[in-house]
Coordinates of C-alpha atoms and ligand atoms in Angstrom, one line a residue:
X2 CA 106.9 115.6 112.7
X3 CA 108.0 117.6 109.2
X4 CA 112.1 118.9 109.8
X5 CA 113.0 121.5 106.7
X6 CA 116.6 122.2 107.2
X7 CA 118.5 123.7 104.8
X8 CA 119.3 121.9 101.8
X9 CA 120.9 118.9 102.4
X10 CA 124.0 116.9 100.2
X11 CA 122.3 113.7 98.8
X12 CA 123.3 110.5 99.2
X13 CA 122.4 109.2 95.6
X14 CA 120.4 106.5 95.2
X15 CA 122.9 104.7 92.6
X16 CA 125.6 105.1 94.7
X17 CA 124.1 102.2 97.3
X18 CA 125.3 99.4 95.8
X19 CA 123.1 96.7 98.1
X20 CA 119.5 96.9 99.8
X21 CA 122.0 96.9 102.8
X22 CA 123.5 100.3 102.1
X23 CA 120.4 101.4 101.1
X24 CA 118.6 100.8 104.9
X25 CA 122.1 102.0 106.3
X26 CA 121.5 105.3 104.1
X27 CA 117.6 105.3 105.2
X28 CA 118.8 104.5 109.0
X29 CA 121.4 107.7 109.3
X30 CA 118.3 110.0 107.7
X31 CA 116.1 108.4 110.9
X32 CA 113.2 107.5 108.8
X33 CA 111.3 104.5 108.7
X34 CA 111.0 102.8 105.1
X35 CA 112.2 99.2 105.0
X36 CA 113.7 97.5 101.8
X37 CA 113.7 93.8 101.4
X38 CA 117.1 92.4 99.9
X39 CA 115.7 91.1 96.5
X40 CA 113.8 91.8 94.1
X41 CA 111.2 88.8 93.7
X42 CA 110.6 86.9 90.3
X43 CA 107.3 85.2 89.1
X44 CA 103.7 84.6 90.8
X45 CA 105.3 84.5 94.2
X46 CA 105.9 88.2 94.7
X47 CA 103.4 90.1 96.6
X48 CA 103.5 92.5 93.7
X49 CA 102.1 90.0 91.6
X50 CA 98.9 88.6 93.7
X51 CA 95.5 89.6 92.2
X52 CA 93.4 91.6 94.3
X53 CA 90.7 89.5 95.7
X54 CA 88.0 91.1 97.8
X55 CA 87.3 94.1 95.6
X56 CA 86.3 94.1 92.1
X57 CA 86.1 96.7 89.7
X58 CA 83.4 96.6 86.7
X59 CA 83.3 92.6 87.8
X60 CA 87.1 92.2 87.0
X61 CA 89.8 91.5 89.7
X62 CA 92.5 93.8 89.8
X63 CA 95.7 91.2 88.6
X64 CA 98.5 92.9 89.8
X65 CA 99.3 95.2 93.3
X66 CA 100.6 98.3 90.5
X67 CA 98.9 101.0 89.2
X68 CA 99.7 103.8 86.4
X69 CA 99.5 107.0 88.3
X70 CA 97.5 109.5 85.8
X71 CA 99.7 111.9 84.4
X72 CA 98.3 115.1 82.6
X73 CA 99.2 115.6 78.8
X74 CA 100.1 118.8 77.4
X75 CA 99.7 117.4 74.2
X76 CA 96.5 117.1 73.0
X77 CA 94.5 119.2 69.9
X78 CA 93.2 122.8 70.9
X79 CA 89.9 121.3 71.5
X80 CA 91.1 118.6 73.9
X81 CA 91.1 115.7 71.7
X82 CA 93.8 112.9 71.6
X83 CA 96.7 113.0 69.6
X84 CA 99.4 110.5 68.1
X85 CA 101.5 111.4 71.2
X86 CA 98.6 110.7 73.7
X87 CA 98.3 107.7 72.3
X88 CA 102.1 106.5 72.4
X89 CA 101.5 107.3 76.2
X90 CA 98.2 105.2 76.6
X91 CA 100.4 102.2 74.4
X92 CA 103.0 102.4 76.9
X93 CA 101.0 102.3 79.8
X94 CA 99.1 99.2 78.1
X95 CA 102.8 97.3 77.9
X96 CA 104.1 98.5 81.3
X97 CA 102.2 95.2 82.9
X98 CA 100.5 97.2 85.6
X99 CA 97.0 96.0 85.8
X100 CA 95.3 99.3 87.6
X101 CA 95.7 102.4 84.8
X102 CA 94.5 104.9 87.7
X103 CA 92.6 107.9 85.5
X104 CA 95.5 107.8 83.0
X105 CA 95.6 111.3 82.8
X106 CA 93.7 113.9 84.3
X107 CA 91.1 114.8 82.0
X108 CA 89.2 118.0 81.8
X109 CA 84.8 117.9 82.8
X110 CA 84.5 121.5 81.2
X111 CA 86.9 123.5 78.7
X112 CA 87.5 126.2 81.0
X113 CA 88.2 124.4 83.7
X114 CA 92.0 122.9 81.9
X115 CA 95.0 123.3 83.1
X116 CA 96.6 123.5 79.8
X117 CA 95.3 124.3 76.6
X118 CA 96.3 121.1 75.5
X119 CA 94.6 119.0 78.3
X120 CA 92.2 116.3 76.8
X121 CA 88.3 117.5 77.6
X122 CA 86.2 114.6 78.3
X123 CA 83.2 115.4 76.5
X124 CA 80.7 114.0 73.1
X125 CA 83.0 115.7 70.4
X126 CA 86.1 113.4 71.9
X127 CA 84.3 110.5 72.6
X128 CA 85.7 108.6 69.6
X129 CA 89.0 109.8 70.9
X130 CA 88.5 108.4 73.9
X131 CA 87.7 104.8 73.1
X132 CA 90.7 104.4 70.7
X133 CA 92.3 105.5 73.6
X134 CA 90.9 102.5 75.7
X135 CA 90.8 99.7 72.6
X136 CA 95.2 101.2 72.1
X137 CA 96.0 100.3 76.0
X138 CA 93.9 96.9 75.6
X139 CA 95.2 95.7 72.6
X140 CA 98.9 96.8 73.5
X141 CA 98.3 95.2 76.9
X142 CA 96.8 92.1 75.1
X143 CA 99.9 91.5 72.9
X144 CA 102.0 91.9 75.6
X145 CA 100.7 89.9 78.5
X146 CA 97.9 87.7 76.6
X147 CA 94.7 88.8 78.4
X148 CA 92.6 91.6 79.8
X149 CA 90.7 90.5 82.1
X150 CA 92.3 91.8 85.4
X151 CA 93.3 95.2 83.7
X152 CA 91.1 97.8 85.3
X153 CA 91.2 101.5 83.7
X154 CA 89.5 104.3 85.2
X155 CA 89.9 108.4 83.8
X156 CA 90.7 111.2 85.7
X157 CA 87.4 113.9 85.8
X158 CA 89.2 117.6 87.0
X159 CA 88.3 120.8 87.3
X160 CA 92.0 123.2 87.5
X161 CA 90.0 125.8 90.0
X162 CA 93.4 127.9 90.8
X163 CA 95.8 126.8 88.3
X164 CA 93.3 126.7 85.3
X165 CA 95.4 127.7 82.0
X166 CA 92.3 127.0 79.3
X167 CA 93.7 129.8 76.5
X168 CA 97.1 130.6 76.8
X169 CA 100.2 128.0 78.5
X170 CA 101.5 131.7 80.4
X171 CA 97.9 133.0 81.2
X172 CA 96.2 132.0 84.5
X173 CA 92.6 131.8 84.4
X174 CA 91.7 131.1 87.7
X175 CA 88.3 130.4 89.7
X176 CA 88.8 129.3 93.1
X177 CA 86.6 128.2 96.3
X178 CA 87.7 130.9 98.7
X179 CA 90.4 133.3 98.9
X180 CA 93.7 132.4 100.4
X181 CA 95.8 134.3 102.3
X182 CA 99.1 133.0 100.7
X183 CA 98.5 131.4 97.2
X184 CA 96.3 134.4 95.9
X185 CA 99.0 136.3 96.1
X186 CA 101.5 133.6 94.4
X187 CA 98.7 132.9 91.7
X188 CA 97.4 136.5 90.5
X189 CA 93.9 136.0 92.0
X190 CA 93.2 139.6 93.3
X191 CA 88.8 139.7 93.4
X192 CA 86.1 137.9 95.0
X193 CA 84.8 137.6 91.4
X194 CA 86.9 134.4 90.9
X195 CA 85.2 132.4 93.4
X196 CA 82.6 130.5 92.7
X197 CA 79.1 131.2 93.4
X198 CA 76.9 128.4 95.0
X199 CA 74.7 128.9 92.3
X200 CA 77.6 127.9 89.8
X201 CA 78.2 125.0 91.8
X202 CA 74.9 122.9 89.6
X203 CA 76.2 123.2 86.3
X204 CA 79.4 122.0 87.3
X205 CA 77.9 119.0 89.1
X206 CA 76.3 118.2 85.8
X207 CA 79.4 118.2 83.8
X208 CA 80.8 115.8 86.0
X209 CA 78.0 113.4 85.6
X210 CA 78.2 114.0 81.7
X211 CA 81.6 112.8 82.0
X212 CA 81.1 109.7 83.6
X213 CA 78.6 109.0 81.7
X214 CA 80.8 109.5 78.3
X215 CA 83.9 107.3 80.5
X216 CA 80.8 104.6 80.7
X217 CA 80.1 104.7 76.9
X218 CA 83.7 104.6 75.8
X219 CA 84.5 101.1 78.4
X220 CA 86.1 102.5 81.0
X221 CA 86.4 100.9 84.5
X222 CA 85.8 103.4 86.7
X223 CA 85.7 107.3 86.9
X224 CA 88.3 109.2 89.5
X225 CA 86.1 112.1 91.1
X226 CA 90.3 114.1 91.4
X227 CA 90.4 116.0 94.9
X228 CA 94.1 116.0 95.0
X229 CA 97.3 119.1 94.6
X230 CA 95.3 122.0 94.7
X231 CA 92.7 121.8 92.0
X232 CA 89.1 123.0 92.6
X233 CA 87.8 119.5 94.1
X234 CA 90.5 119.6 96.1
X235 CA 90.1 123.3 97.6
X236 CA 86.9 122.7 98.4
X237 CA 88.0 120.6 101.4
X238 CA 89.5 122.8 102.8
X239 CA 87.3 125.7 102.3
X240 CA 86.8 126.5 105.8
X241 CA 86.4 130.1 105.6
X242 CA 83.7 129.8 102.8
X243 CA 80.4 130.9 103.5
X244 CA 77.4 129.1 103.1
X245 CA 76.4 125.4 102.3
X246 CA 79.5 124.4 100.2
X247 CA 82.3 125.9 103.1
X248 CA 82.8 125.9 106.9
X249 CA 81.9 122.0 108.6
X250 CA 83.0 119.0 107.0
X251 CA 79.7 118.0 105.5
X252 CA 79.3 121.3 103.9
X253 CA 82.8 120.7 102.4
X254 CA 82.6 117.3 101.2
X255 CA 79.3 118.3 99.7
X256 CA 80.2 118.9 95.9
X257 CA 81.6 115.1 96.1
X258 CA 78.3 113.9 97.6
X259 CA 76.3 115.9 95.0
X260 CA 78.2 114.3 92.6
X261 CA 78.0 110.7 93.8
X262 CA 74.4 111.1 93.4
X263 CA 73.6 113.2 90.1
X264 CA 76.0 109.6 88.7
X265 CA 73.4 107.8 90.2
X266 CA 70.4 109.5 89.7
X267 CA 71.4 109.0 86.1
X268 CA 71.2 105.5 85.9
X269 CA 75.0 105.4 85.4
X270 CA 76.6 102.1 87.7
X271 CA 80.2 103.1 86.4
X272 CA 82.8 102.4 89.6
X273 CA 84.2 105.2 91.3
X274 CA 87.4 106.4 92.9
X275 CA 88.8 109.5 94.2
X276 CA 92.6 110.7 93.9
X277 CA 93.1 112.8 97.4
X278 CA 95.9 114.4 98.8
X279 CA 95.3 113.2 101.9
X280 CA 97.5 115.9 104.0
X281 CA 98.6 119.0 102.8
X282 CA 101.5 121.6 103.6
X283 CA 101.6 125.3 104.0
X284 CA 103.3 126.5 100.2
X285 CA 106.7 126.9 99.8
X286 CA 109.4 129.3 98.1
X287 CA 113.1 129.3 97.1
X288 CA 114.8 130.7 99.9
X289 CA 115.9 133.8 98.6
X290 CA 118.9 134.4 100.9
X291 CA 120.7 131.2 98.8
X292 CA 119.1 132.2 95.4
X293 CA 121.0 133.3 92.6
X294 CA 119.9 134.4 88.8
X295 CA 118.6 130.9 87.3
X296 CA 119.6 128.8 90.8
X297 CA 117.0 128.5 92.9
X298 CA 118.1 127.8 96.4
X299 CA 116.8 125.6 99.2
X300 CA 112.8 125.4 99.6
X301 CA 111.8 127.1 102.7
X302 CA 107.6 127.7 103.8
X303 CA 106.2 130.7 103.1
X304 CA 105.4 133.2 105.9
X305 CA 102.8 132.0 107.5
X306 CA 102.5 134.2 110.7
X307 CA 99.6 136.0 109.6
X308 CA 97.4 133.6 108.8
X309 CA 97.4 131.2 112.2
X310 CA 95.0 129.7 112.6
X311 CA 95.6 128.3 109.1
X312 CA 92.5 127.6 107.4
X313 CA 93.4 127.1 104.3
X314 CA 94.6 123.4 103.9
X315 CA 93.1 120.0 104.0
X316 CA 94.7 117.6 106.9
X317 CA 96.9 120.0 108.4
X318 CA 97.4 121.1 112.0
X319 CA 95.8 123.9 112.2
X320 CA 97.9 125.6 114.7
X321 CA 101.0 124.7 113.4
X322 CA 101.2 124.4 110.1
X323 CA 104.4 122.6 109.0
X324 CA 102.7 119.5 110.4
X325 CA 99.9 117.4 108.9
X326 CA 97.0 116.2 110.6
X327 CA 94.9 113.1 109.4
X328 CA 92.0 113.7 111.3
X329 CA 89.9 115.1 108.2
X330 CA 91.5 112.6 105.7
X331 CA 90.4 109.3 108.2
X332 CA 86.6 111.0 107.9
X333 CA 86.9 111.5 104.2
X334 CA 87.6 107.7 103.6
X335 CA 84.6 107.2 105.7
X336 CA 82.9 108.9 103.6
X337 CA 84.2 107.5 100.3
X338 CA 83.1 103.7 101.7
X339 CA 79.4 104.8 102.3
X340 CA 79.4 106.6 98.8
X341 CA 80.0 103.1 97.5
X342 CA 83.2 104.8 95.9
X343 CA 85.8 101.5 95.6
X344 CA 89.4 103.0 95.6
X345 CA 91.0 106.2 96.9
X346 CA 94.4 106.7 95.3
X347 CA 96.6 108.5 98.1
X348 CA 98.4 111.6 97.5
X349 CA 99.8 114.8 99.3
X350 CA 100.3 118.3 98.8
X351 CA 100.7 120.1 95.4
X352 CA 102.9 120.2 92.4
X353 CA 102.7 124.3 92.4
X354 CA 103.4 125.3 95.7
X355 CA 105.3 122.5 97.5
X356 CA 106.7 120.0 94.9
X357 CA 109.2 118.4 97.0
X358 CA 106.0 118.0 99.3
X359 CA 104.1 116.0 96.4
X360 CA 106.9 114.8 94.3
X361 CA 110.2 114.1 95.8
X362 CA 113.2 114.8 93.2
X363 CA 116.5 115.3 93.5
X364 CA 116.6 118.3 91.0
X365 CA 114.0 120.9 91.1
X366 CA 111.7 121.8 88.3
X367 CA 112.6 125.3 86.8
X368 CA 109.9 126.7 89.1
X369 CA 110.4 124.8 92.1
X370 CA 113.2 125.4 94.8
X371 CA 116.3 122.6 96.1
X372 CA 115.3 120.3 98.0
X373 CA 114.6 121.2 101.3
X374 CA 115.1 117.7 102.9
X375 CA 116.4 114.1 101.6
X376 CA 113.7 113.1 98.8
X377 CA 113.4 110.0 100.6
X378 CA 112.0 111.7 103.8
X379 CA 109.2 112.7 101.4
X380 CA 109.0 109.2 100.0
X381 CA 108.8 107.5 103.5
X382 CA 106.3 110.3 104.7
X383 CA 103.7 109.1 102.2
X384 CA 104.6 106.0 102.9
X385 CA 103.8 106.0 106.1
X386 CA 100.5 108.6 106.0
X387 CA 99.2 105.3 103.9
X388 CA 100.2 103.1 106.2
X389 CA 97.8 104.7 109.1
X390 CA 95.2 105.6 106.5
X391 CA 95.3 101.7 105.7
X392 CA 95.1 100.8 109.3
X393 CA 91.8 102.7 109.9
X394 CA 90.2 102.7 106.7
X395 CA 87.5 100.0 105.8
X396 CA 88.7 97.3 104.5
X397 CA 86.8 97.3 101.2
X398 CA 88.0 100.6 100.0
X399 CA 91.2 99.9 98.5
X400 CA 94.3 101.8 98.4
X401 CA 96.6 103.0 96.4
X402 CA 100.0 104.6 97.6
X403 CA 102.1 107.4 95.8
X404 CA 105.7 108.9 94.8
X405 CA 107.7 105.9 94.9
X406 CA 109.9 106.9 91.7
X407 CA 112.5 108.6 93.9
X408 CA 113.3 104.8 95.0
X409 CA 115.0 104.1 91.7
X410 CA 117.0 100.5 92.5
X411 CA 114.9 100.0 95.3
X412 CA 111.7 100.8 94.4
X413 CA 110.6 97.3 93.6
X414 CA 112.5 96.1 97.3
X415 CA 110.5 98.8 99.0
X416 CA 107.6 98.2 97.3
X417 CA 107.1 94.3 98.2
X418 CA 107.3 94.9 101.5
X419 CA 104.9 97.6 102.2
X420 CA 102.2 95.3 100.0
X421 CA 103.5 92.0 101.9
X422 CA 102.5 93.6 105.1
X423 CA 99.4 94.7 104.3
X424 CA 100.1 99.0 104.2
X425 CA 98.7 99.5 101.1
X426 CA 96.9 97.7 98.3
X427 CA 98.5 99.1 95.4
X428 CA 101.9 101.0 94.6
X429 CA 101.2 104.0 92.2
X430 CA 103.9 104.7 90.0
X431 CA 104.2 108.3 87.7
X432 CA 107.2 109.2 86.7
X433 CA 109.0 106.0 86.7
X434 CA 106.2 105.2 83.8
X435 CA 107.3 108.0 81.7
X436 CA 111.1 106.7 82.0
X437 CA 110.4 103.2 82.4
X438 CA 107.4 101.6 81.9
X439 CA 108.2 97.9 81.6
X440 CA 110.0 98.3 85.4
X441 CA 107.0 96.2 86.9
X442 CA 107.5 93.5 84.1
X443 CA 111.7 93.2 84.2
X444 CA 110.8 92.7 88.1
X445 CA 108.6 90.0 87.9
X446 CA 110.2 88.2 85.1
X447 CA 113.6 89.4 85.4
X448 CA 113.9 89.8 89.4
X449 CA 116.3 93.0 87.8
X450 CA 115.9 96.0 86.9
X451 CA 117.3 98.2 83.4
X452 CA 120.0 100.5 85.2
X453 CA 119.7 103.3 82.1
X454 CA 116.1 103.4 82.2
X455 CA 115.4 104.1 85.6
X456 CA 114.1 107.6 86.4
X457 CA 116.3 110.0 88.1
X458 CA 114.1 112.5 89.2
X459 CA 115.4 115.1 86.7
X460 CA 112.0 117.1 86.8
X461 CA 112.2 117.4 83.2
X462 CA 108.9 116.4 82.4
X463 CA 107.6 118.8 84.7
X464 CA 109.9 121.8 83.4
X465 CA 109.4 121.6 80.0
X466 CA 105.4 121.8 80.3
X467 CA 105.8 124.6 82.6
X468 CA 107.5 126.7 79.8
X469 CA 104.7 125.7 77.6
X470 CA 106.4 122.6 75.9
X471 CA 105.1 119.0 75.8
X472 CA 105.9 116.9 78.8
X473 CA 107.7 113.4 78.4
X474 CA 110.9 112.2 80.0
X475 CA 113.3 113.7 77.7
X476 CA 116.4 112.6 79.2
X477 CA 115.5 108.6 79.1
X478 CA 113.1 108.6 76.2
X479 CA 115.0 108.6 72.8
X480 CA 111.0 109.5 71.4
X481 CA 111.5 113.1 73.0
X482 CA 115.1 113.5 72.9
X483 CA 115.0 113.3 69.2
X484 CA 112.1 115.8 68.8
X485 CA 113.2 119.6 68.4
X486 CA 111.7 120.6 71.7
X487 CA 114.3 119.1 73.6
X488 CA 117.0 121.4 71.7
X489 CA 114.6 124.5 73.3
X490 CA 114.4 123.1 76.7
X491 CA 118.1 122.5 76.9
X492 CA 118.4 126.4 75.6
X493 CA 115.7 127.5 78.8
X494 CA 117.5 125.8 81.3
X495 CA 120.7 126.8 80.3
X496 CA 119.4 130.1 80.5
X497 CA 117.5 129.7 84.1
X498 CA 114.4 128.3 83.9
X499 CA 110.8 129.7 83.7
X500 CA 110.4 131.4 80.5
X501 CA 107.0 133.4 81.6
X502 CA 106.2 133.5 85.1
X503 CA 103.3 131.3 86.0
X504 CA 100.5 133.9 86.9
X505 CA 102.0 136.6 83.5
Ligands
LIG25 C1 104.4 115.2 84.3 C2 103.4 114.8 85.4 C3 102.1 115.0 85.3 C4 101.2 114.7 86.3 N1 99.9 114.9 86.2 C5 99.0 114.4 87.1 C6 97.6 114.4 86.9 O1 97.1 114.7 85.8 N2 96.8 114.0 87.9 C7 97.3 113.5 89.1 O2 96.5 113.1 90.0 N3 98.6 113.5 89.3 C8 99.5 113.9 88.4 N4 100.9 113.9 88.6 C9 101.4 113.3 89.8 C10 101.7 111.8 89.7 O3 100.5 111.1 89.5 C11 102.4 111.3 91.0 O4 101.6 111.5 92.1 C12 103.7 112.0 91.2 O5 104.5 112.1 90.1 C13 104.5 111.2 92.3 O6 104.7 109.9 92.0 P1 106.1 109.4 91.4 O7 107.1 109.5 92.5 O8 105.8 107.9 91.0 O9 106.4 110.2 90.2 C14 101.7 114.2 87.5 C15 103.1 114.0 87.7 C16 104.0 114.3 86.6 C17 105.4 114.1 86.8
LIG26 S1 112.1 113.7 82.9 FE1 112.3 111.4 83.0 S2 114.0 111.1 84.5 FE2 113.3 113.2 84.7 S3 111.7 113.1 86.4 FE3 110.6 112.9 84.5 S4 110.4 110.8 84.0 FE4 112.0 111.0 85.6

């Protein structure tokens, strides 16, 4: 199901001149991932049809695209917001998207950030917050004339493994089990860094503080995050954790249901959503047989061998586990409908240990590896795990698909037919936000798209924040090339990447 030859030579995208070369390119790969041979203008595209059957805090969603949330790197010490958090929010507000999924993931507890400079969601930013909100309504408003059908949920997150609360280089971890593969990769060497069950209250509580203060400040919805590895996310797949939060599905999925409930129980009737990554992938290394000083070569998996049966994933084949398996992932929507939770944002894998698994990109971040496989395999495989997950799911949960960016040109051609046909509800879009944001409105006014905006997959905005600078794109976006971080970013990637290593 999931080939990982070596690395292969891309086809790039701007080299296909028509949606025909494109689906000639996409047939030779043998993938499935069809591309319509227009891009549509006005109220007839599918991309432009409200959604009708769900609404969210009473409000229809107007539009089939959503903001993917994006974590900042640049907030105050004390997780507050910032004049650069807030050029992000006003660019989301103009991008015309009408679903701002979590905006960015946002931190229930201090310790539990990824970055020191990750917003906290908590009273002392609550001010923050809602300027936040009022920025992306008003810059929406002047835009697009209206609010009504824009829908903004936040992001709630705990880091778990990749927590980074202190120190950009310093890994402060705390994880639900111990894993065979990633402890070793992520400098977690005692049992003192997983959580007790006993822990497991207090942090329920913070989450329903946060939705709480997401309530007070107008947001739409809160995103319970289960998705690329952080603590939420482990959970699932804590099979080999003892006791009432590891082992059988229920025990599990209990930390969501506990949550559900302490929200309720509080008299809070905010909506709810969950980003998941819905399959997962054993973690993945340069291989070091093509690796030279500062040129990392083709991503191959770790070893693996020793750990079979692998219990340490979420919606992967057990036996073999190069291959995903959606029998966990079809449940957990299940479970998300009769929680009353109203949209599950679709994901896969992690940014940390298999980016071109979560983030397909035809150039590596400085910690990541070559591609091991045409970015678009990655791009049709999530397409496609939607696709099923929309087939089975109930119909009232909606959908939202991930990592179309690697589409560039075609992204708007690819997009309107998965939505015409019904396999998903909503396209996500990240990165091409960063780069790009008015991409949805040039579509649907335009029926064209601005050539030099469009995100090439450069993987600076993950790069620099793994040296401990700010993300942004700062190849496309003049704001960041002009600011004196993107003289030291050019200076560590000349000189081969990762300043610190990430678990120093
Ligand atoms: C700089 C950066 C930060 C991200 N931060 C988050 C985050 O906070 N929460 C999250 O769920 N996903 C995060 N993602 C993943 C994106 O939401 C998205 O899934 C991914 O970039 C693939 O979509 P794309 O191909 O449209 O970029 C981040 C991605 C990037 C590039
Ligand atoms: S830095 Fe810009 S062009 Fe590169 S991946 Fe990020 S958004 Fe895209």
């Amino acid at each position: 199901m999931i080939s990982h030859p070596a690395s292969p030579r891309l086809v790039r995208i701007p080299t296909l001149k028509t949606a025909a070369e494109f689906r000639s390119h996409v047939a030779s790969l043998g993938i499935e991932l069809p591309c319509e041979d227009d891009i549509m203008r006005g109220p007839g595209s599918p991309l432009a049809q409200p959604i009708q059957h769900v609404r969210i805090n009473g409000k229809q969603i107007g539009n089939r695209f959503a903001v993917q949330p994006m974590e900042g790197w640049d907030g105050t010490t004390t997780g507050g917001i910032t004049d650069d958090v807030l050029r992000r929010w006003e660019r989301f507000g103009q991008s015309g998207a009408k679903l701002i999924f979590g905006g960015e993931a946002m931190a229930v507890r201090p310790d539990g950030r990824a970055n020191p400079h990750q917003l906290i969601i908590n009273d002392a930013n609550k001010a923050g917050l809602a300027k936040l909100r009022e920025t992306l309504f008003n810059t929406h408003d002047e835009r697009f004339g209206g609010t009504d059908d824009l829908v903004l949920g936040f992001q709630l997150t705990h880091s778990g493994r990749f927590c980074k609360p202190t120190d950009n280089f310093r890994l402060e971890p705390r994880v639900a089990y111990r894993h065979p593969i990633l402890d070793r990769k992520f400098g977690i060497s005692s049992d003192a860094q997983v959580w007790t069950d006993d822990e497991i209250a207090p942090l329920i509580d913070d989450y329903v503080k946060a939705a709480r203060i997401a309530c007070d400040v107008g947001a739409d919805f809160v995103d319970i995050k289960h998705c690329h590895g952080y603590l939420l996310h482990e959970f699932l797949s804590a099979f080999t954790r003892p006791g009432k939060y590891g082992g059988s599905f229920e025990n599990r999925t209990r930390i969501l249901r506990e949550i559900v409930s302490g929200i309720r129980a509080s008299g809070n009737k905010i909506d709810l959503a969950v980003r998941l990554s819905a399959f997962d992938l054993v973690p993945f290394k340069p291989d070091p047989l093509l690796s030279s000083l500062g040129k990392p070569g083709p991503g191959i998996p770790e070893d693996f061998s020793h750990c079979l049966p692998y219990d340490y994933g979420f919606g992967i084949n057990r036996s073999n586990p190069l291959e995903y398996d959606l029998t966990d992932s079809i449940h957990f929507l299940e479970l998300c409908a009769e929680l009353g939770i109203k949209i599950v944002n679709l994901s896969a894998g992690s940014p940390y240990y298999n980016p071109h698994f979560q983030r397909p990109a035809a150039y590596p971040p400085s910690d990541g590896y070559l591609p091991p496989e045409d970015p678009l395999v990655g791009v049709a495989r999530q397409i496609q795990v939607v696709r099923r997950l929309r087939a089975t799911a109930p119909k009232d949960l909606l959908l939202v698909g991930s990592a179309y960016s690697y589409l560039q040109e075609y992204l708007p051609h690819v997009a309107q037919y998965v939505v015409r046909n019904g396999w998903t509800d909503l396209i996500g879009l990240g990165r091409m936000t960063l780069a790009y944001p008015e991409l949805l409105a040039d579509a649907l006014e335009k029926g064209s798209l601005s050539v030099k905006s469009i995100c090439r997959t450069f993987s600076d905005c993950t790069t620099a924040p793994r040296n401990g600078l700010i993300s942004g794109c700062y190849p496309l976006d003049k704001y960041y090339s002009a600011k004196p971080e993107f003289q030291e970013l050019k200076k560590i990637k000349k000189s081969g990447g990762t300043k610190r290593t990430v678990d120093a």
